[in-house]
Amino acid sequence: MAEPTPSTENEPVAVASRIPSTDLLGVYRMMVTSRVVDERCLTLQRQGRIGFYVPMQGQEAAQVACAWALSPEDWIFPAYRELGVALTRGIPLKLLLDQFIGNAGDAMKGRQMPNHYGYRAFRFVTASSPVGTQIVQAVGTAMAARRKGEPIVTVTFFGDGTTSSNDFHSGLNFAGVVQAPTIFFCQNNQWAISLPREKQTRSETLAAKGVAYGVPGVVVDGTDVHAVYAAVVQARERALAGGGPTLIEAQVYRLGPHSTSDDPRRYRSDAELNQWKAKDPIARLKSELLADGQLTEEADRDLWESTKSEVSKALAAAEAMPPVDPRTMFDDVFARLSPQLEEQRLSFEELPSPNPVRT
Amino acid sequence: MTELTLVQAVNRGLFEAMRSDPDVLVLGEDVGVNGGVFRATEGLLKEFGEERVIDTPLSETGIVGAAIGMALYGLKPVAEIQFVDFIYPAFDQIVSELAKFRYRSGGQYPCHVVIRSPYGGGIKGGLYHSQSPEAYFAHTSGLKVIVPSNPADAKGLLLTAIHDEDPVLFLEPKRIYRAVTGEVPDGDHRVPFGLASTVREGSDVSVFAYGAMVHVAAQAVDALATEGIHAELIDLRSLVPLDEKALLASVEKTGRAVIVHEAPRFCGFGAELAAIIAEKALYSLKAPVVRVTGYDTPFPYALEHLYLPNMERVAHAIRKTAQAA
């Protein structure tokens, strides 16, 4: 007889791994901040103040609760939609806004599109646009940490579409073989730009894709902070105990467009959108907080207002930053300028006026 | 000094690096128990164990991606791609990730991975065990591309690669893995990047080659010396970073240039060399620059001896170039 295959059903949530009640308001604040920043950035893009933006509305519970369950020592390998993870990790909003603008304060030195950021000090690895490449990298980092005897996990974020990519499968397979302490956190937001979940794969769940690789798969309601938190805590404990990787499928909905270049009305119905809007994760947690007396309507209004003014303040500071120094264009290709790059940099600086380097 | 083949020199280089630095590790298909299909990693598993000599699943994107993750964490992975013809599944990881990590993170995330891979024709390997894809990678900003042509350079350049700070694609000419032997310095022998080596001095024509073609070109140069044509043969060794000074100095001396590589001609690495000569040494030229290369066809199995530049083709090109008015 073959051994039974690992379950891909919802695993029962241990009561012990509910988010501590004293943390809940903090989680809610982070979700509100994510929503406020997200909405502001969509506006900034329409106003031409940032070039592009990838919104994450609808995924706040999944992102914030997942990041909340991690240790600050754990390494995060994001995709490009992980604002809630970044904020929860403690990356200052001003730094993120510097990146969205691409100014002199941008740690990426103005080289990447908005949302493609990373901060070494926060163990938040720089994102790229190709989907799935970060998955197998996260496995390599987990192998390295284990080799160095450091008790951390790596967590990699991706969407439903990415589960069709090469690197998803390579990453899960590698992780299964070496039992890497890695958490594969899939936010199934139902749409990969215009392709609906059911056209992405015939697989009944995305979590089921772990089965063939010997990687336990868990499906959670990604609008429920407790379910997400519990799944991540369990996966993390298992990984640290040498039990290997876990694939978590958090079922959410992308309330906004794929990016500011996308118009979702071309491919999905208002009815579907409204169905999910009714399950807004922020409203859901708010009800819980109102019910247990941690929040009042008035305090909630104050929270939204104060968050908006914090965002405005950070934005004003970011917009006051000078632009990126053009001469930095040639740095960081290699550890040191190659003779060829040195020559190109000199010829760039010697261009006749109007020369952006000289003015 | 020890007399070694090229593949033995690679092997000694790996031993040297792994003994001196516990952060160096090797990963790839069949690199452990089997010692690599060319035996480049022979004996490593026994000395360093499974944690540092990792037999990976069969996935090139997995090998390079995992190596990237290890490098981000401070290890020094040396990944083997069994044949460079199979590197394309890892192209995204190499081009979009490895080469760009330092730049895209504003210098926060250096990503020092060495990828070793046997390349080139001459072993009856057909389309998929013979390719020379160096131009794809030399065209990618942020990658260093190194091609040794002899055992001493193989060890010395490999050790430089492993101790470098940037990602390196290290292409090993498998045709001469065992066909070429030479004295190799013992210990931590290093050959710097960005320095070409003069294999033959001459004043009539400059010949530029790398990898296995250095030996083909050397035969041609030696044959022509008996005809009174004294060609200078330069082994580039390091395609990125390129030793432009050596390239230009030789052309300024001889006024004539022949470029030899196995890869197809169109947009091959020789095109860059010819362009640099045209931009910076045009007035020194007494004859057009000539390329002797593989043809712009996929690599033909039964006809590889005619596809690859051979001594006669190279000699013919040098002679014509030397005699051009």
XYZ file of C-alpha atoms in Angstrom:
684
model
C 0.000 0.000 0.000
C 1.169 3.474 -0.805
C 1.487 5.860 2.072
C -1.369 8.321 2.363
C -0.647 11.646 0.672
C -0.326 14.702 2.909
C -3.557 16.522 3.529
C -4.187 19.727 1.659
C -7.365 20.480 3.558
C -7.604 23.273 6.047
C -5.592 22.138 8.996
C -7.300 22.798 12.305
C -6.097 26.058 13.804
C -4.564 25.577 17.214
C -6.081 27.980 19.715
C -2.605 28.748 21.000
C -1.644 30.234 17.683
C -4.382 32.828 17.458
C -2.908 36.304 17.385
C -2.528 37.435 21.002
C -5.372 39.762 21.870
C -2.931 42.470 22.938
C -1.380 42.433 19.452
C -4.619 42.735 17.539
C -4.841 46.513 17.548
C -1.271 46.676 16.259
C -2.158 44.300 13.433
C -5.191 46.422 12.607
C -3.136 49.625 12.579
C -0.691 48.042 10.162
C -3.527 46.968 7.893
C -5.020 50.443 7.951
C -1.639 51.978 7.209
C -1.207 49.621 4.258
C -4.612 50.612 2.890
C -3.989 54.326 3.339
C -0.561 54.177 1.688
C -1.961 52.059 -1.115
C -4.787 54.474 -1.857
C -2.499 57.470 -1.659
C -0.042 55.867 -4.069
C -2.770 55.175 -6.623
C -3.616 58.874 -6.468
C 0.034 59.881 -6.697
C 0.403 57.790 -9.818
C -2.658 59.391 -11.434
C -1.225 62.798 -10.569
C 2.083 61.898 -12.175
C 3.989 62.178 -8.904
C 5.108 58.549 -9.068
C 5.517 56.648 -12.310
C 3.760 53.409 -11.552
C 2.212 51.520 -8.697
C 1.185 47.973 -7.798
C -1.671 48.017 -5.297
C -2.339 45.322 -2.693
C -5.812 46.226 -1.398
C -7.685 43.167 -0.225
C -4.499 41.365 0.817
C -3.823 43.269 4.045
C -4.798 40.483 6.435
C -2.716 37.883 4.648
C 0.354 40.086 4.471
C 0.291 41.696 7.885
C -0.625 38.515 9.772
C 2.036 36.522 7.972
C 4.751 39.081 8.688
C 3.485 39.391 12.269
C 4.138 35.686 12.844
C 7.795 35.965 11.802
C 10.902 36.791 13.760
C 12.813 39.884 12.648
C 15.713 37.509 11.979
C 13.768 35.630 9.310
C 14.529 36.527 5.712
C 11.762 37.760 3.457
C 11.805 37.188 -0.315
C 8.918 39.307 -1.584
C 7.282 39.648 -4.948
C 6.322 43.211 -5.909
C 2.992 43.464 -4.064
C 4.117 43.111 -0.455
C 3.569 46.572 1.031
C 1.857 45.132 4.103
C 4.773 42.812 4.729
C 7.285 45.638 4.314
C 5.458 47.938 6.731
C 4.985 45.184 9.291
C 8.681 44.356 9.041
C 9.283 47.928 10.167
C 10.601 49.492 6.989
C 9.988 53.229 7.433
C 7.292 54.639 5.177
C 9.513 57.525 4.106
C 12.076 55.039 2.753
C 9.385 53.278 0.740
C 8.096 56.573 -0.640
C 11.654 57.556 -1.570
C 11.760 54.352 -3.588
C 8.393 54.991 -5.262
C 9.615 58.428 -6.309
C 13.131 57.245 -7.152
C 14.852 60.136 -5.401
C 18.240 60.556 -3.729
C 16.921 58.856 -0.588
C 16.006 55.703 -2.472
C 18.169 52.829 -1.257
C 17.781 51.329 -4.743
C 19.322 54.576 -6.117
C 16.438 55.161 -8.491
C 17.136 52.045 -10.490
C 13.947 50.090 -10.018
C 10.283 50.698 -10.723
C 8.094 51.473 -7.709
C 7.335 48.434 -5.520
C 10.635 46.768 -6.426
C 12.481 47.459 -3.217
C 14.624 45.668 -0.672
C 16.401 46.633 2.528
C 19.245 44.521 3.777
C 18.981 45.844 7.326
C 15.397 44.538 7.431
C 16.228 41.195 5.849
C 13.861 42.098 3.070
C 15.428 41.036 -0.225
C 15.163 43.250 -3.308
C 12.245 42.286 -5.505
C 12.385 41.869 -9.260
C 9.662 41.737 -11.906
C 10.102 38.201 -13.266
C 7.714 36.086 -11.232
C 8.906 33.173 -9.147
C 12.665 33.760 -9.321
C 12.693 34.617 -5.612
C 11.215 31.238 -4.664
C 14.238 29.094 -5.319
C 16.523 31.820 -3.968
C 14.681 31.670 -0.670
C 15.427 27.952 -0.544
C 19.132 28.622 -1.098
C 19.204 31.186 1.690
C 17.463 28.739 4.013
C 20.079 26.121 3.181
C 22.834 28.645 3.886
C 21.338 29.700 7.218
C 21.044 26.089 8.269
C 24.644 25.449 7.228
C 25.728 28.382 9.392
C 23.652 27.007 12.250
C 21.381 30.034 12.458
C 17.815 29.240 13.522
C 15.824 31.263 11.044
C 13.361 30.586 8.289
C 13.032 32.156 4.887
C 9.609 33.195 3.663
C 8.850 33.789 0.039
C 5.790 35.576 -1.325
C 4.122 35.053 -4.680
C 0.725 34.882 -6.311
C -1.553 32.330 -7.929
C -0.093 32.920 -11.393
C 3.410 32.177 -10.202
C 2.440 28.628 -9.258
C 2.586 27.946 -13.021
C 6.184 29.175 -13.312
C 9.314 27.043 -13.559
C 10.903 28.449 -10.462
C 7.911 27.647 -8.264
C 8.269 23.979 -9.124
C 12.069 23.974 -8.909
C 11.891 25.774 -5.588
C 9.360 23.402 -4.033
C 11.224 20.395 -5.329
C 14.570 21.601 -3.980
C 13.033 22.519 -0.657
C 11.361 19.139 -0.348
C 14.578 17.276 -1.114
C 16.760 19.235 1.298
C 13.967 19.857 3.827
C 14.733 23.565 3.732
C 13.344 25.780 6.500
C 11.305 27.792 4.005
C 7.705 28.964 4.020
C 6.143 29.358 0.597
C 3.438 31.945 1.085
C 1.103 32.079 -1.888
C -1.441 34.852 -1.972
C -4.051 33.477 -4.295
C -5.739 36.744 -5.200
C -7.783 34.962 -7.897
C -6.429 36.944 -10.860
C -3.055 36.940 -12.632
C -3.651 40.212 -14.474
C -6.599 39.053 -16.625
C -6.315 35.309 -16.140
C -8.707 33.892 -13.557
C -7.589 31.295 -11.071
C -9.501 28.472 -12.795
C -7.645 29.066 -16.058
C -4.285 29.135 -14.306
C -4.357 25.523 -13.249
C -6.649 22.540 -13.111
C -5.313 21.804 -9.632
C -8.130 21.854 -7.106
C -6.109 24.035 -4.772
C -2.732 25.703 -5.186
C -1.623 24.202 -1.887
C -2.122 20.747 -3.438
C 0.840 21.461 -5.685
C 3.093 20.792 -2.717
C 1.964 17.181 -2.431
C 4.089 15.763 -5.233
C 7.148 17.477 -3.787
C 6.579 16.192 -0.275
C 5.802 19.704 0.892
C 2.726 19.972 3.105
C 0.159 22.361 1.702
C -2.267 24.419 3.759
C -5.213 26.467 2.540
C -6.253 29.386 4.686
C -8.804 32.144 4.449
C -6.507 35.056 3.725
C -8.993 37.590 4.983
C -8.803 36.063 8.459
C -5.744 37.290 10.350
C -5.991 34.480 12.881
C -6.041 31.715 10.301
C -3.075 33.193 8.460
C -1.108 33.787 11.636
C -1.743 30.254 12.896
C -0.675 28.682 9.621
C 2.547 30.686 9.525
C 3.362 29.997 13.188
C 2.888 26.273 12.608
C 4.926 26.283 9.411
C 7.675 28.230 11.123
C 7.799 25.890 14.103
C 7.913 22.870 11.854
C 10.709 24.387 9.748
C 12.814 25.273 12.788
C 12.319 21.809 14.224
C 13.793 20.313 11.055
C 10.429 19.324 9.627
C 10.995 21.092 6.328
C 9.045 23.522 4.214
C 5.340 24.358 4.025
C 3.274 25.772 1.198
C 0.540 28.088 2.441
C -2.214 29.212 0.107
C -3.907 32.292 1.486
C -7.119 32.867 -0.419
C -7.654 36.567 -0.947
C -8.891 38.919 -3.622
C -7.096 41.676 -5.430
C -9.596 44.484 -4.951
C -7.663 46.848 -7.211
C -6.043 46.563 -10.620
C -2.939 44.407 -11.209
C -1.053 47.667 -11.526
C -1.786 51.253 -12.464
C -1.402 50.166 -16.099
C -4.270 47.708 -15.803
C -8.056 48.132 -16.083
C -9.733 45.132 -14.454
C -13.163 46.100 -15.809
C -12.004 44.555 -19.073
C -11.985 41.067 -17.606
C -13.994 40.808 -14.395
C -17.435 41.734 -13.218
C -18.545 44.299 -10.676
C -20.676 41.589 -9.103
C -17.623 39.512 -8.323
C -15.739 42.521 -7.026
C -18.607 43.522 -4.774
C -18.884 40.022 -3.380
C -15.292 40.230 -2.228
C -15.582 43.833 -1.077
C -18.126 42.551 1.380
C -15.357 40.372 2.787
C -12.896 43.250 3.160
C -10.295 42.006 5.655
C -10.024 45.400 7.317
C -13.755 45.554 7.989
C -13.601 42.006 9.281
C -10.922 42.707 11.865
C -12.566 45.996 12.764
C -15.783 44.166 13.679
C -13.820 41.845 15.923
C -12.087 44.742 17.648
C -15.358 46.654 18.062
C -16.993 43.544 19.481
C -14.346 42.918 22.089
C -14.143 46.564 23.049
C -10.597 47.268 21.843
C -11.833 49.795 19.334
C -14.661 52.328 19.063
C -16.005 53.954 15.911
C -14.562 57.220 17.087
C -11.119 55.760 17.768
C -11.265 54.108 14.371
C -12.018 57.418 12.638
C -9.109 58.975 14.535
C -6.847 56.129 13.476
C -7.639 56.619 9.773
C -7.206 60.391 10.060
C -3.939 60.236 11.954
C -2.605 57.609 9.540
C -3.501 59.804 6.586
C -1.682 62.741 8.098
C 1.364 60.573 8.886
C 1.437 59.459 5.278
C 1.159 63.076 4.122
C 4.053 64.031 6.340
C 6.252 61.209 5.077
C 5.284 62.044 1.517
C 6.174 65.709 1.950
C 9.565 64.684 3.309
C 10.122 62.256 0.429
C 9.057 64.803 -2.184
C 11.493 67.328 -0.692
C 14.410 65.003 -1.393
C 16.734 65.883 -4.267
C 16.742 63.735 -7.397
C 19.160 60.865 -7.879
C 22.680 61.939 -8.825
C 23.075 60.857 -12.474
C 26.686 59.901 -11.863
C 25.533 56.997 -9.681
C 24.167 55.291 -12.802
C 27.468 53.497 -13.295
C 27.941 52.313 -9.709
C 27.150 48.831 -8.387
C 27.233 47.041 -11.733
C 30.353 45.451 -10.286
C 32.036 45.926 -6.938
C 34.409 48.303 -8.749
C 34.038 50.201 -12.002
C 35.416 48.182 -14.899
C 37.670 50.084 -17.325
C 34.818 50.043 -19.853
C 32.337 51.521 -17.373
C 34.867 54.081 -16.210
C 35.279 55.204 -19.800
C 31.501 55.408 -20.283
C 31.080 57.390 -17.087
C 33.717 59.897 -18.190
C 32.161 60.309 -21.611
C 28.758 60.780 -19.954
C 30.130 63.531 -17.743
C 31.785 65.227 -20.663
C 28.629 65.412 -22.791
C 28.038 68.940 -24.111
C 25.456 71.066 -22.306
C 22.710 70.942 -21.372
C 24.365 68.319 -19.248
C 22.347 67.040 -16.286
C 25.552 66.178 -14.484
C 26.903 69.715 -14.634
C 23.768 71.702 -13.907
C 54.512 22.974 -9.649
C 52.640 19.891 -10.767
C 51.941 18.622 -14.258
C 48.154 18.532 -14.651
C 45.453 18.375 -17.267
C 43.039 21.293 -17.488
C 40.256 19.419 -15.723
C 42.653 18.322 -12.976
C 43.691 21.934 -12.539
C 40.040 22.918 -12.077
C 39.729 20.154 -9.521
C 42.842 21.330 -7.643
C 41.488 24.858 -7.659
C 38.261 23.677 -6.058
C 40.144 21.728 -3.393
C 42.340 24.731 -2.654
C 39.385 27.099 -2.295
C 37.327 24.720 -0.162
C 40.236 23.966 2.152
C 41.022 27.602 2.745
C 37.467 28.891 3.156
C 34.616 26.938 4.817
C 32.087 29.205 3.094
C 32.988 27.815 -0.323
C 30.704 25.015 -1.465
C 29.917 23.217 -4.693
C 26.514 22.331 -6.075
C 25.199 20.861 -9.285
C 24.075 17.717 -11.035
C 26.226 14.649 -10.333
C 28.969 16.704 -8.664
C 29.036 14.621 -5.471
C 29.077 10.843 -5.550
C 29.912 10.797 -9.249
C 32.538 13.535 -9.040
C 31.012 15.348 -12.013
C 30.498 13.875 -15.457
C 33.923 15.239 -16.423
C 35.367 14.467 -12.946
C 36.006 18.126 -12.193
C 34.622 17.657 -8.671
C 36.186 14.238 -8.062
C 37.092 13.617 -4.432
C 35.407 16.724 -3.053
C 32.499 14.872 -1.460
C 34.841 12.565 0.440
C 36.839 15.415 1.922
C 34.129 18.032 2.463
C 30.908 16.076 2.922
C 27.361 16.423 1.661
C 26.775 19.845 3.167
C 29.455 21.385 0.989
C 29.261 19.170 -2.070
C 25.622 19.088 -3.004
C 24.129 16.770 -5.592
C 21.111 18.753 -6.734
C 17.905 17.773 -8.475
C 17.954 18.153 -12.238
C 17.016 21.789 -12.593
C 19.425 24.462 -13.762
C 17.195 27.297 -12.581
C 17.118 25.544 -9.223
C 20.899 25.234 -9.092
C 21.580 28.864 -9.934
C 18.644 30.185 -7.911
C 19.697 28.246 -4.831
C 23.290 29.405 -5.320
C 22.056 32.996 -5.431
C 20.199 32.505 -2.161
C 23.317 31.042 -0.566
C 25.469 33.906 -1.795
C 23.019 36.474 -0.416
C 23.550 34.886 2.962
C 27.332 35.069 2.705
C 28.357 31.671 1.383
C 30.529 31.348 -1.716
C 28.757 28.821 -3.920
C 30.407 27.380 -7.000
C 27.596 26.033 -9.150
C 28.246 23.589 -11.950
C 26.080 23.523 -15.052
C 26.876 20.138 -16.525
C 27.087 21.408 -20.108
C 26.676 25.051 -20.969
C 24.131 23.966 -23.571
C 21.791 23.330 -20.611
C 22.273 26.711 -19.006
C 19.266 28.281 -20.718
C 16.676 27.171 -18.129
C 18.812 29.222 -15.712
C 19.053 32.205 -18.057
C 16.416 34.120 -16.096
C 18.209 33.493 -12.804
C 21.557 34.513 -14.312
C 20.494 37.497 -16.373
C 17.549 38.871 -14.402
C 18.746 38.010 -10.924
C 22.420 37.162 -10.427
C 23.773 39.862 -12.711
C 21.424 42.527 -11.370
C 21.258 41.937 -7.631
C 23.988 44.379 -6.662
C 22.766 47.059 -9.037
C 19.051 46.778 -8.422
C 19.517 46.894 -4.653
C 21.681 49.983 -4.838
C 24.681 47.966 -3.700
C 22.959 46.423 -0.673
C 22.988 42.876 -1.984
C 26.200 41.804 -3.668
C 25.666 38.351 -5.120
C 28.859 36.477 -5.621
C 28.192 33.182 -7.349
C 30.649 31.360 -9.587
C 29.040 29.279 -12.322
C 31.411 26.768 -13.875
C 30.410 25.100 -17.090
C 32.079 23.034 -19.792
C 31.579 24.693 -23.176
C 32.566 24.425 -26.799
C 32.778 21.870 -29.570
C 35.207 19.272 -30.748
C 33.957 16.305 -28.764
C 31.291 15.092 -31.188
C 28.610 16.534 -28.977
C 26.201 17.775 -31.621
C 23.871 20.696 -31.135
C 23.419 20.292 -27.405
C 26.867 19.448 -26.089
C 28.986 21.855 -28.120
C 27.752 25.406 -27.850
C 29.691 28.589 -27.139
C 27.155 31.015 -25.701
C 29.643 33.495 -24.215
C 28.251 36.452 -26.146
C 24.827 36.218 -24.447
C 26.496 36.542 -21.093
C 29.196 39.039 -22.028
C 26.306 41.239 -23.202
C 24.742 41.112 -19.743
C 25.859 43.971 -17.509
C 27.038 42.780 -14.131
C 28.479 39.395 -15.103
C 32.129 38.557 -15.484
C 32.930 36.013 -18.183
C 36.169 34.060 -17.966
C 37.586 31.444 -20.355
C 40.871 29.701 -19.509
C 42.907 27.968 -22.211
C 45.479 26.037 -20.163
C 45.784 24.266 -16.805
C 47.681 26.978 -14.938
C 45.206 29.649 -15.989
C 42.276 27.335 -15.244
C 43.341 27.005 -11.630
C 44.518 30.583 -11.250
C 41.466 32.178 -12.829
C 39.098 29.859 -10.950
C 40.629 30.830 -7.617
C 40.379 34.487 -8.570
C 36.729 33.891 -9.499
C 35.933 32.221 -6.179
C 37.547 35.067 -4.236
C 36.082 37.824 -6.410
C 33.149 39.969 -5.288
C 31.081 39.724 -8.462
C 29.218 36.937 -10.218
C 31.433 35.011 -12.615
C 30.570 32.703 -15.479
C 33.588 30.410 -15.811
C 33.574 28.612 -19.148
C 35.808 25.574 -19.369
C 36.826 24.411 -22.862
C 35.939 20.757 -22.483
C 37.601 19.769 -25.742
C 40.967 20.387 -24.065
C 40.002 19.170 -20.572
C 42.450 16.304 -21.027
C 44.127 17.103 -24.328
C 46.196 19.872 -22.793
C 48.579 19.422 -19.879
C 50.893 21.889 -18.232
C 52.768 22.875 -15.123
C 50.414 24.299 -12.512
C 51.636 26.187 -9.440
C 50.677 24.501 -6.172
C 48.738 26.295 -3.460
C 46.719 29.475 -3.770
C 47.720 30.373 -7.320
C 45.758 33.290 -8.739
C 45.622 34.847 -12.169
C 44.042 38.300 -12.212
C 40.954 39.087 -14.311
C 41.163 41.646 -17.074
C 44.652 40.720 -18.223
C 45.205 39.034 -21.564
C 48.263 36.897 -22.073
C 50.644 36.975 -24.999
C 51.084 33.412 -26.218
C 53.328 34.228 -29.188
C 55.030 37.544 -29.858
C 55.032 38.809 -33.403
C 54.924 41.952 -35.482
C 53.002 41.131 -38.650
C 49.435 40.273 -37.572
C 47.612 40.200 -34.239
C 45.563 37.078 -33.561
C 43.013 37.143 -30.733
C 41.548 33.937 -29.370
C 40.326 32.302 -26.148
C 39.589 28.831 -24.849
C 40.348 25.871 -27.090
C 40.845 28.185 -30.056
C 44.085 29.441 -28.541
C 45.644 26.083 -29.382
C 44.262 26.022 -32.906
C 45.508 29.550 -33.456
C 48.915 28.692 -31.983
C 49.324 25.857 -34.490
C 48.483 28.244 -37.292
C 50.834 30.917 -36.014
C 53.674 28.423 -35.669
C 53.083 27.050 -39.157
C 53.170 30.540 -40.653
C 56.396 31.395 -38.890
C 58.095 28.943 -41.243
C 56.720 31.033 -44.128
C 58.182 34.180 -42.616
C 54.888 35.541 -41.277
C 55.295 36.433 -37.618
C 51.906 36.704 -35.989
C 51.288 37.751 -32.411
C 48.835 35.525 -30.547
C 46.899 36.982 -27.634
C 44.834 34.782 -25.321
C 42.094 37.044 -23.986
C 41.336 34.783 -20.957
C 38.949 37.331 -19.526
C 36.131 38.465 -21.845
C 34.535 40.582 -19.137
C 36.405 42.535 -17.904
C 38.243 42.835 -21.207
C 41.887 43.805 -21.505
C 41.367 46.521 -24.093
C 44.880 47.834 -23.594
C 46.416 44.566 -24.737
C 44.023 44.401 -27.688
C 44.795 47.906 -28.855
C 48.524 47.797 -28.145
C 48.914 44.732 -30.322
C 46.843 46.167 -33.174
C 48.789 49.417 -32.995
C 51.975 47.390 -33.331
C 50.925 45.107 -36.184
C 48.200 47.079 -37.954
C 46.367 43.830 -38.705
C 43.930 41.754 -36.694
C 42.446 38.277 -36.946
C 39.858 37.209 -34.371
C 39.144 33.540 -33.750
C 36.225 31.994 -31.858
C 34.066 28.895 -32.069
C 30.759 30.660 -31.593
C 28.753 31.803 -34.615
C 30.023 35.015 -36.178
C 26.935 37.251 -36.219
C 26.928 39.298 -32.994
C 29.602 37.005 -31.591
C 32.195 38.255 -29.143
C 34.511 38.938 -32.066
C 32.127 41.646 -33.242
C 32.829 43.568 -30.051
C 36.577 43.183 -30.510
C 36.311 44.374 -34.101
C 34.184 47.331 -33.015
C 36.686 48.356 -30.350
C 39.489 48.181 -32.898
C 37.411 50.274 -35.323
C 36.617 52.855 -32.660
C 40.045 53.160 -31.144
C 42.692 51.881 -33.532
C 41.268 52.442 -37.003
C 44.162 54.600 -38.119
C 46.626 51.880 -37.184
C 44.968 49.368 -39.479
C 46.643 48.369 -42.714
C 44.065 45.691 -43.554
C 40.447 44.917 -42.732
C 39.796 43.054 -39.484
C 39.024 39.393 -40.178
C 36.999 36.969 -38.086
C 37.452 33.209 -38.182
C 34.485 31.715 -36.377
C 31.856 29.035 -36.313
C 29.267 29.519 -39.059
C 25.870 31.096 -38.396
C 24.225 27.692 -38.193
C 23.337 25.556 -35.216
C 26.240 23.324 -34.252
C 26.357 20.396 -36.744
C 27.166 16.964 -35.369
C 28.727 15.092 -38.290
C 30.363 18.203 -39.746
C 31.846 19.692 -36.621
C 35.410 19.375 -37.964
C 34.389 21.668 -40.812
C 32.261 23.974 -38.700
C 34.905 24.728 -36.090
C 37.786 27.000 -37.045
C 40.741 24.704 -37.684
C 44.420 25.315 -38.237
C 44.036 25.666 -42.002
C 41.219 28.195 -41.804
C 43.038 30.286 -39.228
C 46.321 30.100 -41.138
C 44.553 31.099 -44.355
C 43.032 34.127 -42.668
C 46.318 35.199 -41.097
C 48.171 34.802 -44.382
C 45.592 36.820 -46.316
C 45.547 39.510 -43.666
C 49.329 39.687 -43.546
C 49.495 40.048 -47.308
C 46.628 42.531 -47.722
C 47.935 45.813 -49.052
